[in-house]
Structures are given as structure tokens and as C-alpha cells.
Amino acid sequence: MEVNLKKMNCKLSCFEELPPLEYFKQLNVYQNLHLSSKNLEISNIENTNPKIEIYSTKIIDTKITESIKGTSLEGQHLSGKNLIVVGNINMSLILECSTKGKKNKSAKKREIINFNMPFSTVIVTPEDICTTNTINLRYLIEDITVAKISLNQVLVSVTMLIQYID
């Protein structure tokens, strides 16, 4: 099964013009990053735009009864068919650090940390979805939060929306 993945380009002024989302999932993926050196003190953190990679998709039938059709409280159209999506969020952090060396001298340096955050989610899909077609998905990175937890530990949290396009 081939996956066609596109990035959503939304401006704040265009949300009224967009059709309502029918088959989507909003998810949060987070990861704690440990820096190797205990002598580093982080002074500034910058992040790059994440890139999404989809490794695997599978359509499963979850219908138990005929009465499962309807709309959820979040606005999803329930059909009894689900799409399992497995992928990675790839991104980089640029850290400005000061290191304490011998004789308490400190030196500033910049480090780039490349990492990926694996994710998996389930998206409700239309009942008449065919298993041999191309799966059309699009995504929107809604929020990226990077927080320093301790001297050598950083928390990275990404909130994103993935939509199945019928």
C-alpha cells in the first residue's frame, strides 16, 4: 500500500474557509533527551522544523455491530474501519551551552542534536475504503515545545494533526 503524505498549509485567516475535518487524529508525541556531558549548562534552545516519515500503514475492520456508525464528540465520523499509521518525527535541536572546565573556566559552544521520535496512531476511515489504493494523508504540526528539565536533560513535545483524505 502506497502512502501519499502532504503537509497542510493553513493560515489563521483561512480556517473559516476550510471544510470540516472528517477523518483525522490529533496526537502528542514527547521525548526526554539526555545530554552526554554533565558539565554542560544549557543557556538557549532552538528547534528546527520537524519532518514526518510514515513507515507503515494498515487498514483494519473494527466493526462489532451495525450501530457503530455516527459522529464522535470530537467530530470524527465513525465507520468501523481504522487506519493504523506508524512513523517518525525527525528534528534537530540547536543548544547553546557553557562548559565548565579546569580551574572553573567556562567556554560557550553550540551543539546540534539530531533525533527522531517514533509514533503510532489510529485514524477512523470511511467504511468503503479499498485496501489496494494509495493512502492519502496530510499533517499539520500544531505545536512544538522544548523545555529544559535539568542541567543536562531536555523535554521535547510535538502536537500534530494527521488527516486521512478520502
GROMACS .gro file of N, CA and C in nm:
model
  498
    1MET      N    1   0.084  -0.117   0.000
    1MET     CA    2   0.000   0.000   0.000
    1MET      C    3   0.089   0.124   0.000
    2GLU      N    4   0.069   0.213  -0.092
    2GLU     CA    5   0.149   0.335  -0.106
    2GLU      C    6   0.087   0.446  -0.023
    3VAL      N    7   0.172   0.529   0.038
    3VAL     CA    8   0.125   0.640   0.120
    3VAL      C    9   0.167   0.770   0.054
    4ASN      N   10   0.071   0.859   0.033
    4ASN     CA   11   0.096   0.993  -0.019
    4ASN      C   12   0.078   1.089   0.098
    5LEU      N   13   0.189   1.148   0.149
    5LEU     CA   14   0.186   1.234   0.267
    5LEU      C   15   0.218   1.376   0.227
    6LYS      N   16   0.129   1.470   0.263
    6LYS     CA   17   0.148   1.611   0.233
    6LYS      C   18   0.136   1.693   0.361
    7LYS      N   19   0.202   1.807   0.360
    7LYS     CA   20   0.195   1.899   0.474
    7LYS      C   21   0.079   1.996   0.452
    8MET      N   22   0.000   2.021   0.557
    8MET     CA   23  -0.108   2.120   0.549
    8MET      C   24  -0.048   2.259   0.559
    9ASN      N   25  -0.095   2.349   0.477
    9ASN     CA   26  -0.053   2.489   0.485
    9ASN      C   27  -0.174   2.571   0.523
   10CYS      N   28  -0.185   2.603   0.649
   10CYS     CA   29  -0.301   2.678   0.699
   10CYS      C   30  -0.254   2.811   0.754
   11LYS      N   31  -0.326   2.915   0.717
   11LYS     CA   32  -0.304   3.047   0.774
   11LYS      C   33  -0.419   3.073   0.869
   12LEU      N   34  -0.397   3.157   0.966
   12LEU     CA   35  -0.502   3.182   1.065
   12LEU      C   36  -0.628   3.240   1.002
   13SER      N   37  -0.616   3.314   0.895
   13SER     CA   38  -0.732   3.376   0.834
   13SER      C   39  -0.813   3.280   0.747
   14CYS      N   40  -0.761   3.161   0.717
   14CYS     CA   41  -0.831   3.072   0.624
   14CYS      C   42  -0.909   2.962   0.693
   15PHE      N   43  -0.912   2.956   0.826
   15PHE     CA   44  -0.979   2.846   0.893
   15PHE      C   45  -1.129   2.843   0.867
   16GLU      N   46  -1.192   2.959   0.845
   16GLU     CA   47  -1.336   2.959   0.816
   16GLU      C   48  -1.365   2.898   0.679
   17GLU      N   49  -1.270   2.906   0.587
   17GLU     CA   50  -1.292   2.857   0.451
   17GLU      C   51  -1.265   2.708   0.436
   18LEU      N   52  -1.198   2.645   0.531
   18LEU     CA   53  -1.166   2.504   0.521
   18LEU      C   54  -1.289   2.418   0.547
   19PRO      N   55  -1.305   2.311   0.471
   19PRO     CA   56  -1.415   2.219   0.503
   19PRO      C   57  -1.385   2.149   0.635
   20PRO      N   58  -1.490   2.106   0.705
   20PRO     CA   59  -1.465   2.039   0.834
   20PRO      C   60  -1.386   1.910   0.815
   21LEU      N   61  -1.299   1.881   0.910
   21LEU     CA   62  -1.220   1.758   0.905
   21LEU      C   63  -1.309   1.641   0.943
   22GLU      N   64  -1.306   1.534   0.862
   22GLU     CA   65  -1.389   1.417   0.890
   22GLU      C   66  -1.309   1.301   0.947
   23TYR      N   67  -1.197   1.269   0.886
   23TYR     CA   68  -1.119   1.152   0.926
   23TYR      C   69  -0.980   1.200   0.969
   24PHE      N   70  -0.960   1.216   1.099
   24PHE     CA   71  -0.837   1.278   1.149
   24PHE      C   72  -0.804   1.225   1.287
   25LYS      N   73  -0.682   1.257   1.330
   25LYS     CA   74  -0.637   1.226   1.465
   25LYS      C   75  -0.541   1.335   1.509
   26GLN      N   76  -0.562   1.387   1.629
   26GLN     CA   77  -0.469   1.481   1.689
   26GLN      C   78  -0.392   1.405   1.795
   27LEU      N   79  -0.259   1.415   1.792
   27LEU     CA   80  -0.180   1.341   1.888
   27LEU      C   81  -0.062   1.423   1.937
   28ASN      N   82  -0.012   1.384   2.053
   28ASN     CA   83   0.103   1.447   2.115
   28ASN      C   84   0.211   1.343   2.133
   29VAL      N   85   0.331   1.373   2.086
   29VAL     CA   86   0.445   1.283   2.098
   29VAL      C   87   0.553   1.359   2.175
   30TYR      N   88   0.611   1.295   2.276
   30TYR     CA   89   0.714   1.364   2.354
   30TYR      C   90   0.829   1.269   2.384
   31GLN      N   91   0.943   1.330   2.415
   31GLN     CA   92   1.063   1.251   2.444
   31GLN      C   93   1.155   1.332   2.533
   32ASN      N   94   1.216   1.265   2.630
   32ASN     CA   95   1.321   1.325   2.713
   32ASN      C   96   1.456   1.297   2.648
   33LEU      N   97   1.535   1.400   2.631
   33LEU     CA   98   1.669   1.385   2.575
   33LEU      C   99   1.771   1.409   2.685
   34HIS      N  100   1.865   1.316   2.700
   34HIS     CA  101   1.971   1.328   2.799
   34HIS      C  102   2.099   1.368   2.726
   35LEU      N  103   2.163   1.472   2.773
   35LEU     CA  104   2.290   1.515   2.716
   35LEU      C  105   2.401   1.433   2.779
   36SER      N  106   2.501   1.401   2.699
   36SER     CA  107   2.605   1.309   2.744
   36SER      C  108   2.695   1.368   2.852
   37SER      N  109   2.722   1.494   2.846
   37SER     CA  110   2.816   1.553   2.941
   37SER      C  111   2.741   1.617   3.057
   38LYS      N  112   2.788   1.594   3.177
   38LYS     CA  113   2.726   1.654   3.295
   38LYS      C  114   2.781   1.794   3.322
   39ASN      N  115   2.885   1.833   3.249
   39ASN     CA  116   2.945   1.965   3.269
   39ASN      C  117   2.880   2.073   3.183
   40LEU      N  118   2.780   2.036   3.101
   40LEU     CA  119   2.714   2.134   3.015
   40LEU      C  120   2.603   2.205   3.091
   41GLU      N  121   2.593   2.334   3.067
   41GLU     CA  122   2.481   2.410   3.121
   41GLU      C  123   2.414   2.480   3.003
   42ILE      N  124   2.289   2.442   2.975
   42ILE     CA  125   2.217   2.493   2.858
   42ILE      C  126   2.170   2.634   2.886
   43SER      N  127   2.201   2.726   2.794
   43SER     CA  128   2.157   2.864   2.810
   43SER      C  129   2.046   2.901   2.711
   44ASN      N  130   2.043   2.837   2.594
   44ASN     CA  131   1.941   2.867   2.494
   44ASN      C  132   1.915   2.742   2.411
   45ILE      N  133   1.786   2.722   2.373
   45ILE     CA  134   1.747   2.606   2.292
   45ILE      C  135   1.668   2.656   2.172
   46GLU      N  136   1.708   2.614   2.053
   46GLU     CA  137   1.633   2.641   1.931
   46GLU      C  138   1.600   2.508   1.866
   47ASN      N  139   1.486   2.503   1.795
   47ASN     CA  140   1.450   2.379   1.727
   47ASN      C  141   1.427   2.404   1.579
   48THR      N  142   1.442   2.298   1.502
   48THR     CA  143   1.420   2.306   1.358
   48THR      C  144   1.281   2.252   1.325
   49ASN      N  145   1.236   2.277   1.203
   49ASN     CA  146   1.107   2.225   1.162
   49ASN      C  147   1.113   2.073   1.151
   50PRO      N  148   1.021   2.004   1.215
   50PRO     CA  149   1.023   1.858   1.208
   50PRO      C  150   0.979   1.806   1.072
   51LYS      N  151   1.028   1.690   1.038
   51LYS     CA  152   0.987   1.621   0.916
   51LYS      C  153   0.920   1.491   0.958
   52ILE      N  154   0.810   1.459   0.893
   52ILE     CA  155   0.733   1.340   0.927
   52ILE      C  156   0.762   1.231   0.824
   53GLU      N  157   0.791   1.111   0.872
   53GLU     CA  158   0.809   0.993   0.787
   53GLU      C  159   0.706   0.888   0.829
   54ILE      N  160   0.639   0.829   0.732
   54ILE     CA  161   0.544   0.721   0.759
   54ILE      C  162   0.610   0.591   0.714
   55TYR      N  163   0.623   0.494   0.807
   55TYR     CA  164   0.686   0.367   0.776
   55TYR      C  165   0.587   0.258   0.740
   56SER      N  166   0.471   0.260   0.802
   56SER     CA  167   0.378   0.150   0.783
   56SER      C  168   0.235   0.199   0.802
   57THR      N  169   0.145   0.144   0.720
   57THR     CA  170   0.002   0.169   0.736
   57THR      C  171  -0.072   0.037   0.718
   58LYS      N  172  -0.182   0.023   0.786
   58LYS     CA  173  -0.264  -0.097   0.772
   58LYS      C  174  -0.409  -0.061   0.802
   59ILE      N  175  -0.500  -0.111   0.719
   59ILE     CA  176  -0.643  -0.090   0.740
   59ILE      C  177  -0.699  -0.211   0.813
   60ILE      N  178  -0.772  -0.185   0.922
   60ILE     CA  179  -0.833  -0.294   0.997
   60ILE      C  180  -0.983  -0.268   1.012
   61ASP      N  181  -1.058  -0.375   1.024
   61ASP     CA  182  -1.203  -0.367   1.042
   61ASP      C  183  -1.233  -0.386   1.190
   62THR      N  184  -1.294  -0.285   1.252
   62THR     CA  185  -1.324  -0.292   1.395
   62THR      C  186  -1.473  -0.294   1.423
   63LYS      N  187  -1.552  -0.312   1.319
   63LYS     CA  188  -1.697  -0.308   1.337
   63LYS      C  189  -1.743  -0.431   1.414
   64ILE      N  190  -1.814  -0.407   1.523
   64ILE     CA  191  -1.870  -0.515   1.603
   64ILE      C  192  -2.018  -0.531   1.574
   65THR      N  193  -2.088  -0.419   1.567
   65THR     CA  194  -2.231  -0.421   1.536
   65THR      C  195  -2.258  -0.319   1.427
   66GLU      N  196  -2.377  -0.323   1.372
   66GLU     CA  197  -2.415  -0.227   1.268
   66GLU      C  198  -2.441  -0.088   1.325
   67SER      N  199  -2.457  -0.076   1.455
   67SER     CA  200  -2.493   0.052   1.515
   67SER      C  201  -2.372   0.138   1.550
   68ILE      N  202  -2.253   0.102   1.504
   68ILE     CA  203  -2.133   0.178   1.539
   68ILE      C  204  -2.121   0.308   1.460
   69LYS      N  205  -2.198   0.324   1.354
   69LYS     CA  206  -2.189   0.446   1.272
   69LYS      C  207  -2.240   0.566   1.351
   70GLY      N  208  -2.181   0.682   1.323
   70GLY     CA  209  -2.221   0.805   1.390
   70GLY      C  210  -2.106   0.902   1.392
   71THR      N  211  -2.116   1.000   1.479
   71THR     CA  212  -2.012   1.101   1.492
   71THR      C  213  -1.969   1.107   1.638
   72SER      N  214  -1.838   1.110   1.660
   72SER     CA  215  -1.786   1.117   1.797
   72SER      C  216  -1.799   1.259   1.850
   73LEU      N  217  -1.770   1.277   1.978
   73LEU     CA  218  -1.775   1.410   2.038
   73LEU      C  219  -1.673   1.504   1.977
   74GLU      N  220  -1.562   1.450   1.924
   74GLU     CA  221  -1.459   1.533   1.861
   74GLU      C  222  -1.493   1.567   1.716
   75GLY      N  223  -1.599   1.509   1.661
   75GLY     CA  224  -1.638   1.538   1.523
   75GLY      C  225  -1.594   1.434   1.423
   76GLN      N  226  -1.534   1.324   1.467
   76GLN     CA  227  -1.493   1.218   1.376
   76GLN      C  228  -1.615   1.136   1.334
   77HIS      N  229  -1.617   1.097   1.206
   77HIS     CA  230  -1.724   1.012   1.154
   77HIS      C  231  -1.684   0.867   1.179
   78LEU      N  232  -1.759   0.799   1.264
   78LEU     CA  233  -1.728   0.660   1.300
   78LEU      C  234  -1.782   0.566   1.193
   79SER      N  235  -1.700   0.470   1.150
   79SER     CA  236  -1.739   0.382   1.040
   79SER      C  237  -1.714   0.235   1.069
   80GLY      N  238  -1.627   0.204   1.162
   80GLY     CA  239  -1.589   0.065   1.186
   80GLY      C  240  -1.462   0.025   1.114
   81LYS      N  241  -1.404   0.114   1.033
   81LYS     CA  242  -1.276   0.088   0.966
   81LYS      C  243  -1.172   0.184   1.022
   82ASN      N  244  -1.054   0.131   1.053
   82ASN     CA  245  -0.946   0.213   1.109
   82ASN      C  246  -0.820   0.197   1.027
   83LEU      N  247  -0.743   0.304   1.020
   83LEU     CA  248  -0.613   0.304   0.954
   83LEU      C  249  -0.507   0.319   1.062
   84ILE      N  250  -0.420   0.220   1.074
   84ILE     CA  251  -0.309   0.227   1.168
   84ILE      C  252  -0.192   0.292   1.096
   85VAL      N  253  -0.135   0.396   1.157
   85VAL     CA  254  -0.024   0.470   1.098
   85VAL      C  255   0.095   0.464   1.194
   86VAL      N  256   0.212   0.422   1.143
   86VAL     CA  257   0.335   0.414   1.222
   86VAL      C  258   0.441   0.498   1.152
   87GLY      N  259   0.507   0.585   1.227
   87GLY     CA  260   0.607   0.671   1.165
   87GLY      C  261   0.703   0.732   1.264
   88ASN      N  262   0.778   0.830   1.216
   88ASN     CA  263   0.879   0.901   1.294
   88ASN      C  264   0.863   1.051   1.273
   89ILE      N  265   0.893   1.127   1.377
   89ILE     CA  266   0.909   1.271   1.367
   89ILE      C  267   1.059   1.297   1.379
   90ASN      N  268   1.120   1.348   1.272
   90ASN     CA  269   1.265   1.375   1.271
   90ASN      C  270   1.286   1.525   1.289
   91MET      N  271   1.372   1.562   1.383
   91MET     CA  272   1.402   1.703   1.403
   91MET      C  273   1.539   1.721   1.468
   92SER      N  274   1.580   1.845   1.478
   92SER     CA  275   1.710   1.879   1.537
   92SER      C  276   1.690   1.989   1.641
   93LEU      N  277   1.774   1.985   1.743
   93LEU     CA  278   1.780   2.092   1.843
   93LEU      C  279   1.917   2.158   1.833
   94ILE      N  280   1.918   2.289   1.844
   94ILE     CA  281   2.043   2.365   1.848
   94ILE      C  282   2.055   2.420   1.990
   95LEU      N  283   2.155   2.372   2.061
   95LEU     CA  284   2.173   2.409   2.201
   95LEU      C  285   2.292   2.503   2.215
   96GLU      N  286   2.273   2.611   2.286
   96GLU     CA  287   2.384   2.697   2.326
   96GLU      C  288   2.418   2.660   2.469
   97CYS      N  289   2.541   2.615   2.490
   97CYS     CA  290   2.582   2.563   2.620
   97CYS      C  291   2.708   2.633   2.667
   98SER      N  292   2.725   2.631   2.796
   98SER     CA  293   2.853   2.673   2.852
   98SER      C  294   2.909   2.553   2.928
   99THR      N  295   3.036   2.528   2.908
   99THR     CA  296   3.100   2.414   2.973
   99THR      C  297   3.197   2.465   3.079
  100LYS      N  298   3.201   2.394   3.188
  100LYS     CA  299   3.295   2.428   3.295
  100LYS      C  300   3.412   2.333   3.286
  101GLY      N  301   3.526   2.388   3.265
  101GLY     CA  302   3.647   2.307   3.253
  101GLY      C  303   3.731   2.318   3.379
  102LYS      N  304   3.857   2.293   3.361
  102LYS     CA  305   3.950   2.301   3.473
  102LYS      C  306   3.964   2.446   3.520
  103LYS      N  307   3.988   2.464   3.645
  103LYS     CA  308   4.007   2.595   3.708
  103LYS      C  309   3.882   2.682   3.694
  104ASN      N  310   3.763   2.619   3.684
  104ASN     CA  311   3.634   2.688   3.678
  104ASN      C  312   3.623   2.787   3.562
  105LYS      N  313   3.696   2.764   3.454
  105LYS     CA  314   3.682   2.847   3.335
  105LYS      C  315   3.566   2.792   3.253
  106SER      N  316   3.483   2.882   3.201
  106SER     CA  317   3.370   2.837   3.121
  106SER      C  318   3.388   2.881   2.976
  107ALA      N  319   3.344   2.794   2.886
  107ALA     CA  320   3.352   2.822   2.742
  107ALA      C  321   3.215   2.797   2.682
  108LYS      N  322   3.173   2.888   2.593
  108LYS     CA  323   3.043   2.872   2.527
  108LYS      C  324   3.061   2.795   2.398
  109LYS      N  325   2.963   2.708   2.370
  109LYS     CA  326   2.966   2.635   2.243
  109LYS      C  327   2.824   2.602   2.202
  110ARG      N  328   2.809   2.568   2.074
  110ARG     CA  329   2.679   2.529   2.019
  110ARG      C  330   2.685   2.382   1.981
  111GLU      N  331   2.581   2.310   2.018
  111GLU     CA  332   2.569   2.169   1.982
  111GLU      C  333   2.442   2.148   1.903
  112ILE      N  334   2.448   2.060   1.804
  112ILE     CA  335   2.329   2.022   1.728
  112ILE      C  336   2.299   1.877   1.759
  113ILE      N  337   2.177   1.852   1.804
  113ILE     CA  338   2.134   1.717   1.837
  113ILE      C  339   2.026   1.676   1.738
  114ASN      N  340   2.054   1.575   1.656
  114ASN     CA  341   1.955   1.519   1.564
  114ASN      C  342   1.891   1.398   1.632
  115PHE      N  343   1.759   1.390   1.628
  115PHE     CA  344   1.691   1.278   1.692
  115PHE      C  345   1.558   1.253   1.622
  116ASN      N  346   1.499   1.139   1.651
  116ASN     CA  347   1.366   1.110   1.598
  116ASN      C  348   1.278   1.058   1.711
  117MET      N  349   1.150   1.086   1.697
  117MET     CA  350   1.051   1.042   1.794
  117MET      C  351   0.952   0.951   1.723
  118PRO      N  352   0.950   0.822   1.754
  118PRO     CA  353   0.855   0.732   1.690
  118PRO      C  354   0.714   0.757   1.740
  119PHE      N  355   0.616   0.733   1.653
  119PHE     CA  356   0.477   0.746   1.693
  119PHE      C  357   0.393   0.641   1.620
  120SER      N  358   0.278   0.613   1.676
  120SER     CA  359   0.177   0.532   1.608
  120SER      C  360   0.042   0.583   1.651
  121THR      N  361  -0.053   0.576   1.561
  121THR     CA  362  -0.188   0.623   1.590
  121THR      C  363  -0.288   0.549   1.503
  122VAL      N  364  -0.414   0.566   1.535
  122VAL     CA  365  -0.523   0.504   1.461
  122VAL      C  366  -0.616   0.615   1.414
  123ILE      N  367  -0.649   0.616   1.285
  123ILE     CA  368  -0.740   0.714   1.227
  123ILE      C  369  -0.863   0.640   1.177
  124VAL      N  370  -0.982   0.687   1.216
  124VAL     CA  371  -1.106   0.629   1.165
  124VAL      C  372  -1.118   0.669   1.018
  125THR      N  373  -1.151   0.571   0.931
  125THR     CA  374  -1.159   0.595   0.787
  125THR      C  375  -1.299   0.561   0.736
  126PRO      N  376  -1.332   0.599   0.612
  126PRO     CA  377  -1.463   0.565   0.557
  126PRO      C  378  -1.482   0.414   0.548
  127GLU      N  379  -1.607   0.372   0.554
  127GLU     CA  380  -1.638   0.229   0.551
  127GLU      C  381  -1.601   0.165   0.418
  128ASP      N  382  -1.611   0.240   0.309
  128ASP     CA  383  -1.587   0.183   0.176
  128ASP      C  384  -1.442   0.199   0.129
  129ILE      N  385  -1.349   0.216   0.221
  129ILE     CA  386  -1.208   0.231   0.184
  129ILE      C  387  -1.158   0.100   0.122
  130CYS      N  388  -1.079   0.112   0.018
  130CYS     CA  389  -1.023  -0.006  -0.050
  130CYS      C  390  -0.879  -0.026  -0.001
  131THR      N  391  -0.841  -0.150   0.022
  131THR     CA  392  -0.709  -0.177   0.080
  131THR      C  393  -0.595  -0.171  -0.023
  132THR      N  394  -0.622  -0.163  -0.152
  132THR     CA  395  -0.515  -0.161  -0.251
  132THR      C  396  -0.484  -0.021  -0.304
  133ASN      N  397  -0.564   0.077  -0.271
  133ASN     CA  398  -0.543   0.213  -0.321
  133ASN      C  399  -0.429   0.282  -0.247
  134THR      N  400  -0.392   0.396  -0.301
  134THR     CA  401  -0.296   0.483  -0.233
  134THR      C  402  -0.366   0.549  -0.115
  135ILE      N  403  -0.297   0.553  -0.002
  135ILE     CA  404  -0.349   0.619   0.117
  135ILE      C  405  -0.304   0.764   0.113
  136ASN      N  406  -0.398   0.857   0.112
  136ASN     CA  407  -0.367   1.000   0.109
  136ASN      C  408  -0.380   1.057   0.250
  137LEU      N  409  -0.270   1.107   0.302
  137LEU     CA  410  -0.267   1.167   0.435
  137LEU      C  411  -0.208   1.307   0.425
  138ARG      N  412  -0.247   1.392   0.516
  138ARG     CA  413  -0.180   1.520   0.531
  138ARG      C  414  -0.169   1.550   0.680
  139TYR      N  415  -0.070   1.632   0.713
  139TYR     CA  416  -0.043   1.657   0.854
  139TYR      C  417  -0.020   1.806   0.878
  140LEU      N  418  -0.039   1.846   1.002
  140LEU     CA  419  -0.013   1.982   1.045
  140LEU      C  420   0.054   1.976   1.181
  141ILE      N  421   0.174   2.033   1.191
  141ILE     CA  422   0.242   2.045   1.320
  141ILE      C  423   0.179   2.165   1.391
  142GLU      N  424   0.105   2.138   1.498
  142GLU     CA  425   0.034   2.246   1.567
  142GLU      C  426   0.119   2.315   1.672
  143ASP      N  427   0.205   2.240   1.740
  143ASP     CA  428   0.283   2.299   1.847
  143ASP      C  429   0.411   2.219   1.869
  144ILE      N  430   0.518   2.290   1.897
  144ILE     CA  431   0.644   2.228   1.938
  144ILE      C  432   0.687   2.298   2.067
  145THR      N  433   0.707   2.220   2.171
  145THR     CA  434   0.750   2.275   2.299
  145THR      C  435   0.881   2.208   2.338
  146VAL      N  436   0.979   2.288   2.373
  146VAL     CA  437   1.107   2.238   2.420
  146VAL      C  438   1.132   2.302   2.556
  147ALA      N  439   1.153   2.218   2.657
  147ALA     CA  440   1.173   2.270   2.793
  147ALA      C  441   1.295   2.205   2.856
  148LYS      N  442   1.374   2.287   2.923
  148LYS     CA  443   1.490   2.237   2.996
  148LYS      C  444   1.440   2.183   3.130
  149ILE      N  445   1.466   2.055   3.155
  149ILE     CA  446   1.420   1.991   3.279
  149ILE      C  447   1.527   2.001   3.387
  150SER      N  448   1.650   1.974   3.350
  150SER     CA  449   1.762   1.984   3.443
  150SER      C  450   1.884   2.034   3.366
  151LEU      N  451   1.999   2.032   3.429
  151LEU     CA  452   2.119   2.083   3.362
  151LEU      C  453   2.152   2.009   3.234
  152ASN      N  454   2.125   1.879   3.229
  152ASN     CA  455   2.160   1.801   3.109
  152ASN      C  456   2.043   1.719   3.057
  153GLN      N  457   1.920   1.767   3.078
  153GLN     CA  458   1.803   1.695   3.029
  153GLN      C  459   1.703   1.795   2.969
  154VAL      N  460   1.648   1.759   2.850
  154VAL     CA  461   1.555   1.844   2.777
  154VAL      C  462   1.432   1.762   2.740
  155LEU      N  463   1.313   1.822   2.754
  155LEU     CA  464   1.188   1.759   2.713
  155LEU      C  465   1.143   1.822   2.582
  156VAL      N  466   1.113   1.739   2.482
  156VAL     CA  467   1.063   1.785   2.353
  156VAL      C  468   0.923   1.727   2.335
  157SER      N  469   0.826   1.814   2.305
  157SER     CA  470   0.687   1.771   2.287
  157SER      C  471   0.635   1.828   2.156
  158VAL      N  472   0.575   1.742   2.072
  158VAL     CA  473   0.521   1.783   1.942
  158VAL      C  474   0.374   1.744   1.938
  159THR      N  475   0.287   1.841   1.908
  159THR     CA  476   0.145   1.815   1.889
  159THR      C  477   0.116   1.829   1.741
  160MET      N  478   0.052   1.727   1.683
  160MET     CA  479   0.025   1.732   1.540
  160MET      C  480  -0.111   1.673   1.508
  161LEU      N  481  -0.160   1.708   1.392
  161LEU     CA  482  -0.287   1.659   1.340
  161LEU      C  483  -0.257   1.581   1.213
  162ILE      N  484  -0.310   1.459   1.204
  162ILE     CA  485  -0.297   1.379   1.082
  162ILE      C  486  -0.437   1.356   1.028
  163GLN      N  487  -0.456   1.381   0.899
  163GLN     CA  488  -0.587   1.367   0.837
  163GLN      C  489  -0.581   1.267   0.722
  164TYR      N  490  -0.680   1.178   0.718
  164TYR     CA  491  -0.699   1.090   0.603
  164TYR      C  492  -0.785   1.166   0.503
  165ILE      N  493  -0.741   1.170   0.377
  165ILE     CA  494  -0.816   1.240   0.273
  165ILE      C  495  -0.885   1.136   0.187
  166ASP      N  496  -1.017   1.145   0.181
  166ASP     CA  497  -1.099   1.049   0.107
  166ASP      C  498  -1.090   1.072  -0.042
   0.00000   0.00000   0.00000
